[in-house]
Amino acid sequence: MKIVRVIGTATATLKEAGLSGQKFMVVQPVAPDGAPTAETACVAVDAVGAGRGDLCLMVSGSAARIVRGAAGLPVDAALIAVVDRISL
Amino acid sequence: MKIVRVIGTATATLKEAGLSGQKFMVVQPVAPDGAPTAETACVAVDAVGAGRGDLCLMVSGSAARIVRGAAGLPVDAALIAVVDRISL
Amino acid sequence: MKIVRVIGTATATLKEAGLSGQKFMVVQPVAPDGAPTAETACVAVDAVGAGRGDLCLMVSGSAARIVRGAAGLPVDAALIAVVDRISL
Amino acid sequence: MKIVRVIGTATATLKEAGLSGQKFMVVQPVAPDGAPTAETACVAVDAVGAGRGDLCLMVSGSAARIVRGAAGLPVDAALIAVVDRISL
Amino acid sequence: MKIVRVIGTATATLKEAGLSGQKFMVVQPVAPDGAPTAETACVAVDAVGAGRGDLCLMVSGSAARIVRGAAGLPVDAALIAVVDRISL
């Protein structure tokens, strides 16, 4: 899982059937200390009620379709947890 | 999902059976503000009627075969939404 | 499999159903000689009882859901072995 | 799909059962204008009769096992189309 | 498939059930001319009897679990061929 921070949202009227009601969260990959990495921000669906500024764990690939409400949807990234604390 | 901009199309006469009728969109990965990233442009099938210049969400991997009309096709990237707005 | 070193743990109260009881290990990709690479640290579930400082093998993607206790969970990275020795 | 150019072939006597008869094409990822990118060349099986110098579309991952003749084979990259033209 | 050179082995006493008897090969991604790339070395299981110094083809992802003896194992990389020759 990647550590990411929610930095915004994306909206889309024209989209694949089944995606209505999904929240598209714009997320920035970060290091364990919360600093943004050089990786470009991407978009994930939200399975846990994450909000802007939250540090989250994001899964990629088929794991994204195992989360609540995403079975059978054409998505490849999902937020699966809001991180309380990282202990290094 | 990656945020990409449609920058062109690719045509191919010689191709795998089943790909006839699929539109091959050439897409450039971009940052949330729409600026192109250093990543090389790639090709995705279009599930939503995207056009040149549109900002879209692209799925990679097996998710690409969940979109309308792509079940069972040898594709690994598809446009699943045309982005109206990104709020940061 | 990637060679990684366990450098910490992450805790999350708000998370996908089914993830309770999973240990989220923060891991740093390393070279065969144990030196950290430029790749950002990420998070993996632990299937083998790894501890901080351990050198481990990490699988990504659907392989992560084959490990003990992770079937059907939305995870995409898991530690599958604690490395005793790398012979070059 | 990645845009790649066929730059050679690889031969292997010692290989997994089932791979006999598969052609291993060495391919260089390129930009839409045909210029090689910094990405290292890799190897794909050929599903469309591509030849040296051809610009092709390559799928990665499980999509590679959907192409003609590759079902059930341990391959993760396949050429699915020979590109006639890219319009930017 | 990636072109890699076998540069060593890894041993692990503590590992997922089912991995006993699997050989963990440490491999360095290389260019078609055999020169190491900047990519970090990783670990693959061996399906073809490869030895140190051999140039091999490596599959990643679910393809790794199609090779002989790896069905149902939590692995994401496997050597599927020892390369005799690359013709450019």
GROMACS .gro file of C-alpha atoms in nm, chain A residues 1-3 30-32 37 47-50 57-60 62-63 66-68 79-88, chain C residues 7-17 19 24 26 40-45 52 61-62 65 72-77:
model
   60
    1MET     CA    1   0.000   0.000   0.000
    2LYS     CA    2   0.113   0.351  -0.066
    3ILE     CA    3   0.092   0.627   0.189
   30VAL     CA    4   0.395   1.096   0.052
   31ALA     CA    5   0.686   0.959   0.253
   32PRO     CA    6   0.623   0.810   0.600
   37THR     CA    7   0.726   1.255  -0.301
   47ALA     CA    8  -1.393   0.328   0.090
   48VAL     CA    9  -1.348   0.473   0.436
   49GLY     CA   10  -1.485   0.825   0.448
   50ALA     CA   11  -1.152   1.003   0.410
   57LEU     CA   12  -0.334   0.394   0.276
   58MET     CA   13  -0.411   0.337  -0.091
   59VAL     CA   14  -0.427   0.002  -0.270
   60SER     CA   15  -0.370  -0.031  -0.644
   62SER     CA   16  -0.743  -0.556  -0.840
   63ALA     CA   17  -0.734  -0.492  -0.462
   66ILE     CA   18  -1.242  -0.567  -0.311
   67VAL     CA   19  -1.341  -0.263  -0.108
   68ARG     CA   20  -1.697  -0.197   0.001
   79LEU     CA   21  -0.835   0.430  -0.006
   80ILE     CA   22  -0.862   0.151   0.250
   81ALA     CA   23  -0.759   0.322   0.575
   82VAL     CA   24  -0.711   0.662   0.735
   83VAL     CA   25  -0.376   0.654   0.911
   84ASP     CA   26  -0.378   0.757   1.278
   85ARG     CA   27  -0.008   0.727   1.335
   86ILE     CA   28   0.313   0.610   1.173
   87SER     CA   29   0.580   0.495   1.420
   88LEU     CA   30   0.932   0.486   1.282
  183ILE     CA   31   1.134   0.049   0.948
  184GLY     CA   32   0.812   0.100   1.142
  185THR     CA   33   0.440   0.042   1.172
  186ALA     CA   34   0.122   0.228   1.084
  187THR     CA   35  -0.201   0.228   1.283
  188ALA     CA   36  -0.548   0.310   1.152
  189THR     CA   37  -0.877   0.310   1.340
  190LEU     CA   38  -1.087   0.397   1.036
  191LYS     CA   39  -1.034   0.119   0.783
  192GLU     CA   40  -1.201  -0.129   0.552
  193ALA     CA   41  -1.391  -0.410   0.716
  195LEU     CA   42  -0.849  -0.532   0.805
  200PHE     CA   43   0.062  -0.263   0.873
  202VAL     CA   44   0.619   0.040   0.702
  216THR     CA   45   0.970   0.574  -0.120
  217ALA     CA   46   0.880   0.358   0.178
  218CYS     CA   47   0.543   0.185   0.157
  219VAL     CA   48   0.320  -0.035   0.372
  220ALA     CA   49   0.272  -0.413   0.365
  221VAL     CA   50   0.077  -0.659   0.573
  228ARG     CA   51   1.152  -0.382   1.299
  237GLY     CA   52  -0.043  -0.719  -0.632
  238SER     CA   53  -0.275  -1.016  -0.612
  241ARG     CA   54  -0.390  -1.193  -0.099
  248GLY     CA   55  -1.037  -1.163   0.029
  249LEU     CA   56  -0.882  -0.856   0.191
  250PRO     CA   57  -0.818  -0.530   0.003
  251VAL     CA   58  -0.438  -0.540   0.031
  252ASP     CA   59  -0.174  -0.523  -0.241
  253ALA     CA   60   0.153  -0.584  -0.055
   0.00000   0.00000   0.00000
